Short mmCIF file of C-alpha atoms and ligand atoms in Angstrom, two decimals:
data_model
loop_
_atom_site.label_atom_id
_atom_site.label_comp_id
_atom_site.label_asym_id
_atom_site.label_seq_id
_atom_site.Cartn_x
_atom_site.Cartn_y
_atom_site.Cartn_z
CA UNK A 1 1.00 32.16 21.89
CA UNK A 2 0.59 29.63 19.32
CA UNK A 3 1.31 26.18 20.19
CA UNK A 4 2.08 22.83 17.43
CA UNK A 5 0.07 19.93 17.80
CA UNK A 6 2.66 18.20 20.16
CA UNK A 7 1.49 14.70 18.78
CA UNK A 8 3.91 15.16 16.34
CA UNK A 9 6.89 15.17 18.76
CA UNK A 10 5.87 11.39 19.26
CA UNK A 11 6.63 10.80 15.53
CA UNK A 12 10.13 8.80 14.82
CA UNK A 13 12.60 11.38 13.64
CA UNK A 14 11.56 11.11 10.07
CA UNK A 15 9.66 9.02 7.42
CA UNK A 16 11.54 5.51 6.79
CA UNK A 17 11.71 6.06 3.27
CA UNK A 18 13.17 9.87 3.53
CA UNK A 19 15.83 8.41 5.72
CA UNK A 20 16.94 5.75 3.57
CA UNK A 21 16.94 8.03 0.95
CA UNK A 22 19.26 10.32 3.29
CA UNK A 23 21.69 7.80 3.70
CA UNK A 24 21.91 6.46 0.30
CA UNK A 25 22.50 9.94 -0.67
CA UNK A 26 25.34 10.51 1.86
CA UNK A 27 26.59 7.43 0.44
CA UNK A 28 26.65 8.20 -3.32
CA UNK A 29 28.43 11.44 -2.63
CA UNK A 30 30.98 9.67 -0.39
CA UNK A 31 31.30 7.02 -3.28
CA UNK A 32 30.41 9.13 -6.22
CA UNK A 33 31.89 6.20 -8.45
CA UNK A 34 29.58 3.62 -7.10
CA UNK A 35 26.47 2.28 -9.48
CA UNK A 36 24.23 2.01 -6.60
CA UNK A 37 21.21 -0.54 -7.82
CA UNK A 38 17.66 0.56 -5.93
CA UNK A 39 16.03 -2.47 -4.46
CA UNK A 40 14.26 -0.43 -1.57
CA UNK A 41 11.28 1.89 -2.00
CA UNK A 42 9.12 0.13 -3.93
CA UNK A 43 9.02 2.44 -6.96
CA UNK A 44 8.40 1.47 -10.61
CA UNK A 45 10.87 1.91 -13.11
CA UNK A 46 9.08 0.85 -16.49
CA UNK A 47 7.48 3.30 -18.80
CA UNK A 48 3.48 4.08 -18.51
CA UNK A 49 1.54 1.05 -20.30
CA UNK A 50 1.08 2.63 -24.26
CA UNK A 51 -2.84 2.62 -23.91
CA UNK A 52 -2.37 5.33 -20.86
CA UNK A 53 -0.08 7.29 -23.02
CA UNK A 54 -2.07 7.64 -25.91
CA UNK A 55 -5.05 8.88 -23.87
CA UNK A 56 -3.03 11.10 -21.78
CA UNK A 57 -1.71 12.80 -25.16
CA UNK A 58 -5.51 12.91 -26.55
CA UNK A 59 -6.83 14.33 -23.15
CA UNK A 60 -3.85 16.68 -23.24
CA UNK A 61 -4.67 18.09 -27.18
CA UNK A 62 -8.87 18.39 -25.55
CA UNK A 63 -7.55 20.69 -22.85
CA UNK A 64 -5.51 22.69 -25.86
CA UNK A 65 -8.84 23.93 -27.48
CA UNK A 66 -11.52 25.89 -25.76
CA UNK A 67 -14.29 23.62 -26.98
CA UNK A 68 -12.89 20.41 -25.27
CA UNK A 69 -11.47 22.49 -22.60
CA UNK A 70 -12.15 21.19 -18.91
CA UNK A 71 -11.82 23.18 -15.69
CA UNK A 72 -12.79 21.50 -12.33
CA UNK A 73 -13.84 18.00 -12.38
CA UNK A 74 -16.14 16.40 -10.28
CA UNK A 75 -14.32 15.88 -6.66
CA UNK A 76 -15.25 12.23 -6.77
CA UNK A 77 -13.37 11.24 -9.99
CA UNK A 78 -15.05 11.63 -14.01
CA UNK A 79 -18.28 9.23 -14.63
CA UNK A 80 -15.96 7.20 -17.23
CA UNK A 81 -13.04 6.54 -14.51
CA UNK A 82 -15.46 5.20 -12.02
CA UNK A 83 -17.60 3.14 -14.14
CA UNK A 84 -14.67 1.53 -15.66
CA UNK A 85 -13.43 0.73 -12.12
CA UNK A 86 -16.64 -0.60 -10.67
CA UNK A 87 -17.26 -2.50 -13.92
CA UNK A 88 -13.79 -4.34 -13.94
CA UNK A 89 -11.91 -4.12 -10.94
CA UNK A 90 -15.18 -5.38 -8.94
CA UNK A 91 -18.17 -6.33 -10.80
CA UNK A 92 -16.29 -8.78 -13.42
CA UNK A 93 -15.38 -10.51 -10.09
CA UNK A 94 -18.50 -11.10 -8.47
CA UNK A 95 -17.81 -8.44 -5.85
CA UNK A 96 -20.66 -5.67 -5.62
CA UNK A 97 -19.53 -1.95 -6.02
CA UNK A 98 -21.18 1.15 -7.58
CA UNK A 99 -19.78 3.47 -9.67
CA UNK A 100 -20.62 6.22 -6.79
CA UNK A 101 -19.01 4.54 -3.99
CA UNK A 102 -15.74 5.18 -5.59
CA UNK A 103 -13.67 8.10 -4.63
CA UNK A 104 -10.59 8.45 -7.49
CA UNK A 105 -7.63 10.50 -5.65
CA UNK A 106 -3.88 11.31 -6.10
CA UNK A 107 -2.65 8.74 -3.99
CA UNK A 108 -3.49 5.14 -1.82
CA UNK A 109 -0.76 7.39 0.82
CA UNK A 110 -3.01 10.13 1.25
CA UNK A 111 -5.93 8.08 1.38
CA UNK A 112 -5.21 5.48 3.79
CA UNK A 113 -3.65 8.35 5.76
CA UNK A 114 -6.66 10.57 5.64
CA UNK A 115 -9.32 8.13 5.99
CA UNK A 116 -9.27 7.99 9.97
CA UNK A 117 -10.07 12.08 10.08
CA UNK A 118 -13.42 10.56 9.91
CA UNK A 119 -13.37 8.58 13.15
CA UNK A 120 -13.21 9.40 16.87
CA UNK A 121 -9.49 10.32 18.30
CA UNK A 122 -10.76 7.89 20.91
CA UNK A 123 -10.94 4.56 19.38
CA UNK A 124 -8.72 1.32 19.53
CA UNK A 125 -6.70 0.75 16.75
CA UNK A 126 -5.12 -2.46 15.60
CA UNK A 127 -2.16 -2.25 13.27
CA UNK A 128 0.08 -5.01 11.89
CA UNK A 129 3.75 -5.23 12.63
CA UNK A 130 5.39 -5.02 10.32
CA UNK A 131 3.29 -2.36 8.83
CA UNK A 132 2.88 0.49 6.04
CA UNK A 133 4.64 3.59 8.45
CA UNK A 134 1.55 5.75 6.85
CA UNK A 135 -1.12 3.92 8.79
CA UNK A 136 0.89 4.58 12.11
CA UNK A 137 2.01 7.87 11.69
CA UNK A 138 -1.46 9.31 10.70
CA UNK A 139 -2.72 8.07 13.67
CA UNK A 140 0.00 9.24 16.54
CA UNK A 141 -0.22 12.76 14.55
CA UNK A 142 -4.04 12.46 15.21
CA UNK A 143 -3.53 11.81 18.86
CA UNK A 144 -4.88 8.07 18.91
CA UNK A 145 -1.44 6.88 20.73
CA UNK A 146 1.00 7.46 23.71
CA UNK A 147 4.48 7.65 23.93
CA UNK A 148 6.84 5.36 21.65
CA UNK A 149 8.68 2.80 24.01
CA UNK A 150 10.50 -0.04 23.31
CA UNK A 151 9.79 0.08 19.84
CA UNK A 152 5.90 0.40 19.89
CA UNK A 153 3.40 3.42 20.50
CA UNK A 154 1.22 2.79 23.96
CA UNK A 155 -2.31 2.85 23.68
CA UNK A 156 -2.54 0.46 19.91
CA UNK A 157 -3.68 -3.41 19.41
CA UNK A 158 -0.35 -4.61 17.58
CA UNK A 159 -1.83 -7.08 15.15
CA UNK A 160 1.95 -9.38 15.33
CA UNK A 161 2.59 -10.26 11.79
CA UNK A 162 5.39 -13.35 12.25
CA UNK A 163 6.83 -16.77 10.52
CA UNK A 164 4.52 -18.74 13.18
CA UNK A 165 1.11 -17.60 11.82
CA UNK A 166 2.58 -17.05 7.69
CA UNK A 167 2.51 -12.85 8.03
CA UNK A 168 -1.08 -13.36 8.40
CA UNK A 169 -1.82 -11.75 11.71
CA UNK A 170 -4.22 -13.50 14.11
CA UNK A 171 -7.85 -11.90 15.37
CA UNK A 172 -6.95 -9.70 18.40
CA UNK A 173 -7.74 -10.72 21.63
CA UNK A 174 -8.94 -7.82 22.79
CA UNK A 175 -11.73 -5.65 21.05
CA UNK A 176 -10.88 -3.32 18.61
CA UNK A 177 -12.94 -0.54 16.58
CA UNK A 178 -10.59 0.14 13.51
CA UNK A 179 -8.23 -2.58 11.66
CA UNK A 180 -5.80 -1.90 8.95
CA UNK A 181 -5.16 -5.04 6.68
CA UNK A 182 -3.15 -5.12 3.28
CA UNK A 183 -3.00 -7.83 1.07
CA UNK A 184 -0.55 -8.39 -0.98
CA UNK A 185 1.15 -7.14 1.72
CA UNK A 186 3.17 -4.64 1.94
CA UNK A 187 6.08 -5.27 3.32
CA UNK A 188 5.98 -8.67 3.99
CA UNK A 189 4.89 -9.71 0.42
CA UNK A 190 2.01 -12.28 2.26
CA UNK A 191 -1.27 -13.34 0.92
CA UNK A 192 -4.47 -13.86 2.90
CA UNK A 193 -7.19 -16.40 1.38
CA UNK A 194 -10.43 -15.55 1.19
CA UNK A 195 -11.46 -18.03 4.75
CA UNK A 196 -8.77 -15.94 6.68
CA UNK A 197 -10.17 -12.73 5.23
CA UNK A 198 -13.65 -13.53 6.04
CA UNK A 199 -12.69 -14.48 9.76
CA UNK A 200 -11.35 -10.98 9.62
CA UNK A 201 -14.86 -9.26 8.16
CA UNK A 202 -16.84 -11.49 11.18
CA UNK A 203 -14.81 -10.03 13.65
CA UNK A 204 -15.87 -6.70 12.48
CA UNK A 205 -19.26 -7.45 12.09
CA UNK A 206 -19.34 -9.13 15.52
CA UNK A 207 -17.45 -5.65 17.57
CA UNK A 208 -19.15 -3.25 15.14
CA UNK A 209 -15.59 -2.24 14.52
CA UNK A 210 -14.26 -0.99 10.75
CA UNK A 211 -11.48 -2.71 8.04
CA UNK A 212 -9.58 -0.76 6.15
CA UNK A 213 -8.45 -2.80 3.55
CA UNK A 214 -5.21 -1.71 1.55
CA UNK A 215 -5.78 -3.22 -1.98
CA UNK A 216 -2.81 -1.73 -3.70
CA UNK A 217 -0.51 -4.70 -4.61
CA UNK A 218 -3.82 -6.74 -5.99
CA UNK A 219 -2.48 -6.67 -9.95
CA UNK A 220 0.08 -8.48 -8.38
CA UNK A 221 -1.93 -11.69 -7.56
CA UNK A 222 -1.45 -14.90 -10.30
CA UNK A 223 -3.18 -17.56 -7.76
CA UNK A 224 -6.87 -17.30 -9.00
CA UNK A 225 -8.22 -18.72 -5.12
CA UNK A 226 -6.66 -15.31 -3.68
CA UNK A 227 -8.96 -13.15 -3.17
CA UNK A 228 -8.22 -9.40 -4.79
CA UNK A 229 -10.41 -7.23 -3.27
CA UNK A 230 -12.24 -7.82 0.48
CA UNK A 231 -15.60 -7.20 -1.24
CA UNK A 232 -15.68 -10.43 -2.66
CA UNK A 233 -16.34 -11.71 1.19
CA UNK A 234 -19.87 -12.01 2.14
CA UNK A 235 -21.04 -9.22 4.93
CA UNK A 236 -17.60 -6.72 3.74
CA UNK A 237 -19.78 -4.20 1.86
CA UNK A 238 -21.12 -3.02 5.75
CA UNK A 239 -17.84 -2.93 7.24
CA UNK A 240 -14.80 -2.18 5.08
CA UNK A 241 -13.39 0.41 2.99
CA UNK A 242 -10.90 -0.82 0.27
CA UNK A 243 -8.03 1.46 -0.78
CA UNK A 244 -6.56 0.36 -4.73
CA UNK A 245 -3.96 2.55 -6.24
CA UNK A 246 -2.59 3.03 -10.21
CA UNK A 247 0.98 3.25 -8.86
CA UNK A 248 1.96 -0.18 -8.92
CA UNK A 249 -0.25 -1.62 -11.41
CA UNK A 250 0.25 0.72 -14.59
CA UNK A 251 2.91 2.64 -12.97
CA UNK A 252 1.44 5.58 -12.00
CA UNK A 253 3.83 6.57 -9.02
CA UNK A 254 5.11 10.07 -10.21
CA UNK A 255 1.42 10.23 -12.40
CA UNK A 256 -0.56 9.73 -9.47
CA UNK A 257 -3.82 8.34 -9.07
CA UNK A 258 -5.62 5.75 -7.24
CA UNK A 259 -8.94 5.11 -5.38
CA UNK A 260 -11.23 4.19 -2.42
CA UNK A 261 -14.16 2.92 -1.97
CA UNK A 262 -16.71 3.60 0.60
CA UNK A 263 -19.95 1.10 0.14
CA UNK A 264 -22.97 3.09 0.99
CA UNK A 265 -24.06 0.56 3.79
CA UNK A 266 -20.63 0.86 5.62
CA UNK A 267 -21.38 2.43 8.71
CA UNK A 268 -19.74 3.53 12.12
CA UNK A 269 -21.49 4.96 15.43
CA UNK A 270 -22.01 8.35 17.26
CA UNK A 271 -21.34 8.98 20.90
CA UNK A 272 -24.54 8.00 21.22
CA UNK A 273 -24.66 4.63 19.39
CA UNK A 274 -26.59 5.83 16.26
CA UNK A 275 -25.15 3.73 13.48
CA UNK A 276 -24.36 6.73 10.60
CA UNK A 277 -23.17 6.29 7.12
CA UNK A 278 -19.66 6.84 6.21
CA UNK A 279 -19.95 6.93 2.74
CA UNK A 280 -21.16 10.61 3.33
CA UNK A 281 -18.52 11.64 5.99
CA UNK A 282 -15.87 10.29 3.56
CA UNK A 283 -17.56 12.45 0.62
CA UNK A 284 -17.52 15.63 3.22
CA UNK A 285 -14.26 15.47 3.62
CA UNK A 286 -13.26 14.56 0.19
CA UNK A 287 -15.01 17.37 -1.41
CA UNK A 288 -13.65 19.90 1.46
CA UNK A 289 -10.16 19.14 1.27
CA UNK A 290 -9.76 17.73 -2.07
CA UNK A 291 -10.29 19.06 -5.77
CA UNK A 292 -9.80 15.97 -8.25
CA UNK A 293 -7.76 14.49 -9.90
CA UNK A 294 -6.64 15.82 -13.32
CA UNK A 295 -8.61 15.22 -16.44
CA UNK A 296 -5.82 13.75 -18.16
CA UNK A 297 -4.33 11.72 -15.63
CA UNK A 298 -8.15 9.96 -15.29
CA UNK A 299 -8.26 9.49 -18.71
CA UNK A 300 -5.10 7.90 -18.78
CA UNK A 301 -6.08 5.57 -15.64
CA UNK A 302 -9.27 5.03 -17.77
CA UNK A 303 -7.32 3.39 -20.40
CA UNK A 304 -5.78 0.63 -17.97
CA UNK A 305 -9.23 -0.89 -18.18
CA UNK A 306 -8.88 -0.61 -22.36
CA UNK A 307 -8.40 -4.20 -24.21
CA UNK A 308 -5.37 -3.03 -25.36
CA UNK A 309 -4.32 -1.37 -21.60
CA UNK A 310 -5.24 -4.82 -19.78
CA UNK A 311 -2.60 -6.40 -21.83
CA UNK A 312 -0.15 -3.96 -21.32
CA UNK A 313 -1.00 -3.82 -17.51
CA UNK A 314 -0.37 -8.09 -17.36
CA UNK A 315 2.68 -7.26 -19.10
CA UNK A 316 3.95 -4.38 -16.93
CA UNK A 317 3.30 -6.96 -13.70
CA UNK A 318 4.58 -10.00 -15.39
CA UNK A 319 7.63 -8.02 -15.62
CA UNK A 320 8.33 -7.23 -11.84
CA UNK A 321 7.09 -10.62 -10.72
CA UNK A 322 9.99 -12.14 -12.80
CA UNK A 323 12.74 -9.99 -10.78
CA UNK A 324 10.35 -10.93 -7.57
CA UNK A 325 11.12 -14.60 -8.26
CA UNK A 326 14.79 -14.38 -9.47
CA UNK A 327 15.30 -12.38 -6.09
CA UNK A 328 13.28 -15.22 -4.63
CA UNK A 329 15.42 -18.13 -6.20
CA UNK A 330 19.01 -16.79 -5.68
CA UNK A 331 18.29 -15.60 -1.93
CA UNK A 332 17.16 -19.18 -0.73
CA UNK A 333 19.88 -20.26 -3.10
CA UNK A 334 21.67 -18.39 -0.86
CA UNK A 335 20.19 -20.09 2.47
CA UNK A 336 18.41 -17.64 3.56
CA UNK A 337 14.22 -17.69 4.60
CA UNK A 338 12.07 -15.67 2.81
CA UNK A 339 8.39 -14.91 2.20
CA UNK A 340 6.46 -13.08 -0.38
CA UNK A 341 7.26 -12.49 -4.27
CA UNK A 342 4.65 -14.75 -5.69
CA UNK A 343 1.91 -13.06 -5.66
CA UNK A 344 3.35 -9.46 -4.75
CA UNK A 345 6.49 -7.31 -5.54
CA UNK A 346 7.98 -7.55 -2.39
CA UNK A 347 10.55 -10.15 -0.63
CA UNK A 348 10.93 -9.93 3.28
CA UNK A 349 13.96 -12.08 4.14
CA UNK A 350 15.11 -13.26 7.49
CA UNK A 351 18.37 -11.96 7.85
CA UNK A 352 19.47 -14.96 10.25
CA UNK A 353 19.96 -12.84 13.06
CA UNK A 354 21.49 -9.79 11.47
CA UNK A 355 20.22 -6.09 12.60
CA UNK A 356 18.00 -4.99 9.86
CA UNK A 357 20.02 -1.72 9.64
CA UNK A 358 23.18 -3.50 9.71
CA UNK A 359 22.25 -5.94 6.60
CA UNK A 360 21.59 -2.76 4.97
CA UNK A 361 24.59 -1.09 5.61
CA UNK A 362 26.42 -4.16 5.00
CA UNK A 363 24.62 -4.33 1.52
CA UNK A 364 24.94 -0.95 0.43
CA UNK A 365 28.77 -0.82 1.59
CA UNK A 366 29.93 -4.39 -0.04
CA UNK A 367 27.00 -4.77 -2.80
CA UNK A 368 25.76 -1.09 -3.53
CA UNK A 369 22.89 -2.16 -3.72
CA UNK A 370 19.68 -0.81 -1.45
CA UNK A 371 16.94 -2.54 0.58
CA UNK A 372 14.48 -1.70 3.08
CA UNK A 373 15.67 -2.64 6.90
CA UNK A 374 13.01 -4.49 8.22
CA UNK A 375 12.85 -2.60 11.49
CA UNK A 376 11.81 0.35 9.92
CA UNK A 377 8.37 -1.15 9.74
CA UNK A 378 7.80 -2.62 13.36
CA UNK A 379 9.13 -4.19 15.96
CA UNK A 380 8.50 -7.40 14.39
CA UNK A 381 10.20 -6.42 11.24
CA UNK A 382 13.72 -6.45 13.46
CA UNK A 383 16.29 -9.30 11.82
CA UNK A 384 14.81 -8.81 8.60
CA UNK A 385 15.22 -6.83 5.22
CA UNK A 386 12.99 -6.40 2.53
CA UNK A 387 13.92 -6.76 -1.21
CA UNK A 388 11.39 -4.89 -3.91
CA UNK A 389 11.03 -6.25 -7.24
CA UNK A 390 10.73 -2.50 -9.14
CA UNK A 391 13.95 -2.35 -11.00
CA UNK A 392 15.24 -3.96 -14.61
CA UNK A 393 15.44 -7.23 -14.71
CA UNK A 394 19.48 -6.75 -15.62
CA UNK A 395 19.60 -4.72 -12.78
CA UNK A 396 17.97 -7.25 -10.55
CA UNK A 397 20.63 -9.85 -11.82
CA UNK A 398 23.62 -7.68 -11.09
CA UNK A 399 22.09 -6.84 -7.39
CA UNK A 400 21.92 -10.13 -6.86
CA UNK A 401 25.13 -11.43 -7.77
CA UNK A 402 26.78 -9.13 -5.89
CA UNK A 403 24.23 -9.54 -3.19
CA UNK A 404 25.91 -13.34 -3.67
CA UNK A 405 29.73 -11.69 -3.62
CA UNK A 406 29.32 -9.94 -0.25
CA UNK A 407 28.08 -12.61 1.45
CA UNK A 408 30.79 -14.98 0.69
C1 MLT B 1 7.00 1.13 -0.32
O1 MLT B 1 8.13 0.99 -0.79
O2 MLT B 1 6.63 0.58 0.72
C2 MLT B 1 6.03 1.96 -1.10
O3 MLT B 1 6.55 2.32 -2.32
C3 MLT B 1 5.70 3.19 -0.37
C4 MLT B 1 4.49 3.84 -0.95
O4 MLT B 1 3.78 3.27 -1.77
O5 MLT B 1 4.22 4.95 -0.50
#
């Protein structure tokens, strides 16, 4: 008889963002009339930068002609991607990464989802709340968690992300083998400096235990003291993998690609307390169960890193940090507490003791326009909303004067 993995019957019924999509669907068919303006799922809406364009149509006419043709790539991402990447993204900021400790992918999702296939089933997990769903679903599908009660899965270190310590979630108290982090963060829109993050990397070096670091709001960052990438902390290169992603920075969400990196001295242990490698468990897996990225799309990625494509990148962000602070001036104009949208995309706004999924029913009924219900990404998230800045600015305006309207 064949049997599911009944980990999955743990799961919440389905994916936050599928279920907001679900009911803003039901809604726009109910109210077919209604201009509904998209202020949750943080998805761009601007064009690809030009530079990416251009090499995407010359990478396009190479695969046209047999001479230029290319068939599989190299699993781990083209020579040219990666040495752009380690070259800018890391080395131009003092932070030590090689070329071949970069794994290019389709996605920062899949990634940060896939990466704990690599560790034991039994280690202790801390996870922020409010948190990416990805990094908590992957691990109750993998069996590292109980039952869900009262709004949390048994058996995981919930790292409490709150107004009393500024979204920045204190060291656990008890000891913990794998910690998720993201900053920018997503949802809260927070920033860690570089002293909190390095508390955070001696704490792993201290339990032997593992960071993964979610990197993919870093284009987002305008205060030069933040740090952008965890590698830029002394001691990180042993004990945390860094996830970056082309989604939000050029605009590569329907394109798709991104990238991890796995520092050759990074290391977990056996059952038997042999320190091994993970850069080659992570390179295992990558070349099993994954065949590259397209040619074009890499070339295209490549270009970000062009004169001409770093412009066009600093333009692109510019752009969604402006809605980020309009959002951010007309919602405390509005009296409400808020945090983020500074240095990230994202706004998470106390809803002064609304329900999360009440404010957004109440704000897709009266304003048509959508956010994300805080509750949807922990317990902790309950009595908030998040607002994303991905839209047109015009857009953004409208949402939030009648954001203003339905409040009144
Ligand atoms: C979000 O809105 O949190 C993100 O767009 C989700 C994602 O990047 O998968």
């Amino acid at each position: 008889m064949i049997t599911i993995n009944e980990n999955y019957l743990k799961l919440q019924a389905s994916y936050l963002f599928s279920d907001i999509a679900k009911r803003v669907a039901s809604f726009q068919q109910a109210h077919p009339d209604r201009d509904i303006i998209r202020l949750g799922i943080g998805d761009v809406t601007r064009a690809l930068p030009a530079a990416c364009i251009e090499a995407l149509h010359a990478a396009t006419d190479e695969m046209a002609a047999d001479a230029s043709f290319r068939g599989y790539g190299p699993e781990q991402g083209y020579g040219f991607l990666r040495e752009a990447i380690a070259e800018n993204d890391f080395r131009a900021r003092g932070a030590d990464v090689n070329a071949d400790e970069i794994f290019v992918s389709d996605g920062a999702k899949c990634d940060t989802g896939n990466i704990q296939e690599i560790f034991s089933t039994t280690i202790k997990i801390a996870i922020p709340d409010p948190v990416y769903p990805v990094y908590l679903d992957t691990n109750v599908m993998a069996g590292r968690t109980g039952i869900f009660a009262d709004g949390r899965y048994q058996g995981l270190c919930y790292l409490d992300s709150v107004r009393e310590n500024n979204y920045v979630p204190r060291l656990p108290s008890e000891a913990v083998d794998l910690i998720y982090l993201c900053f920018p963060n997503n949802p809260t829109g927070s920033t860690i400096s570089k002293e909190q993050l390095r508390t955070w990397v001696d704490y792993a070096r201290e339990n032997r235990a593992v960071i993964l670091f979610d990197a993919a709001y870093e284009a987002f960052i305008r205060d030069e003291s933040l740090p952008r990438s965890i590698y830029e902390v002394e001691g990180a290169r042993e004990v945390a993998i860094e996830f970056r992603s082309y989604s939000k920075t050029a605009g590569f969400t329907g394109t798709r690609c991104a990238y991890t990196v796995v520092p050759k001295e990074c290391v977990a242990y056996d059952s038997q307390g042999n320190r091994q490698l993970l850069h080659p468990l992570w390179n295992r897996r990558h070349c099993t169960k994954f065949n590259g990225v397209s040619y074009p799309i890499q070339k295209a990625a490549a270009a970000v890193y062009s004169e001409a494509g770093k412009k066009q990148v600093r333009e692109l962000t510019d752009y969604y940090l402006r809605n980020a602070a309009l959002i951010k001036k007309e919602i405390t104009a509005l009296g409400f507490d808020s945090v983020g949208g500074d240095n990230a995309p994202y706004i998470w706004i106390d809803g002064q003791g609304r329900d999360s999924w009440e404010f957004f029913d109440m704000l897709l009924n009266k304003a048509s326009v959508v956010c994300t219900p805080g509750s949807g990404f922990g317990r902790c998230g309950q009595g908030y909303i998040r607002l994303s800045a991905f839209n047109s600015y015009e857009n953004v305006q409208k949402a939030m004067a009648r954001i203003k309207q339905a409040l009144l």
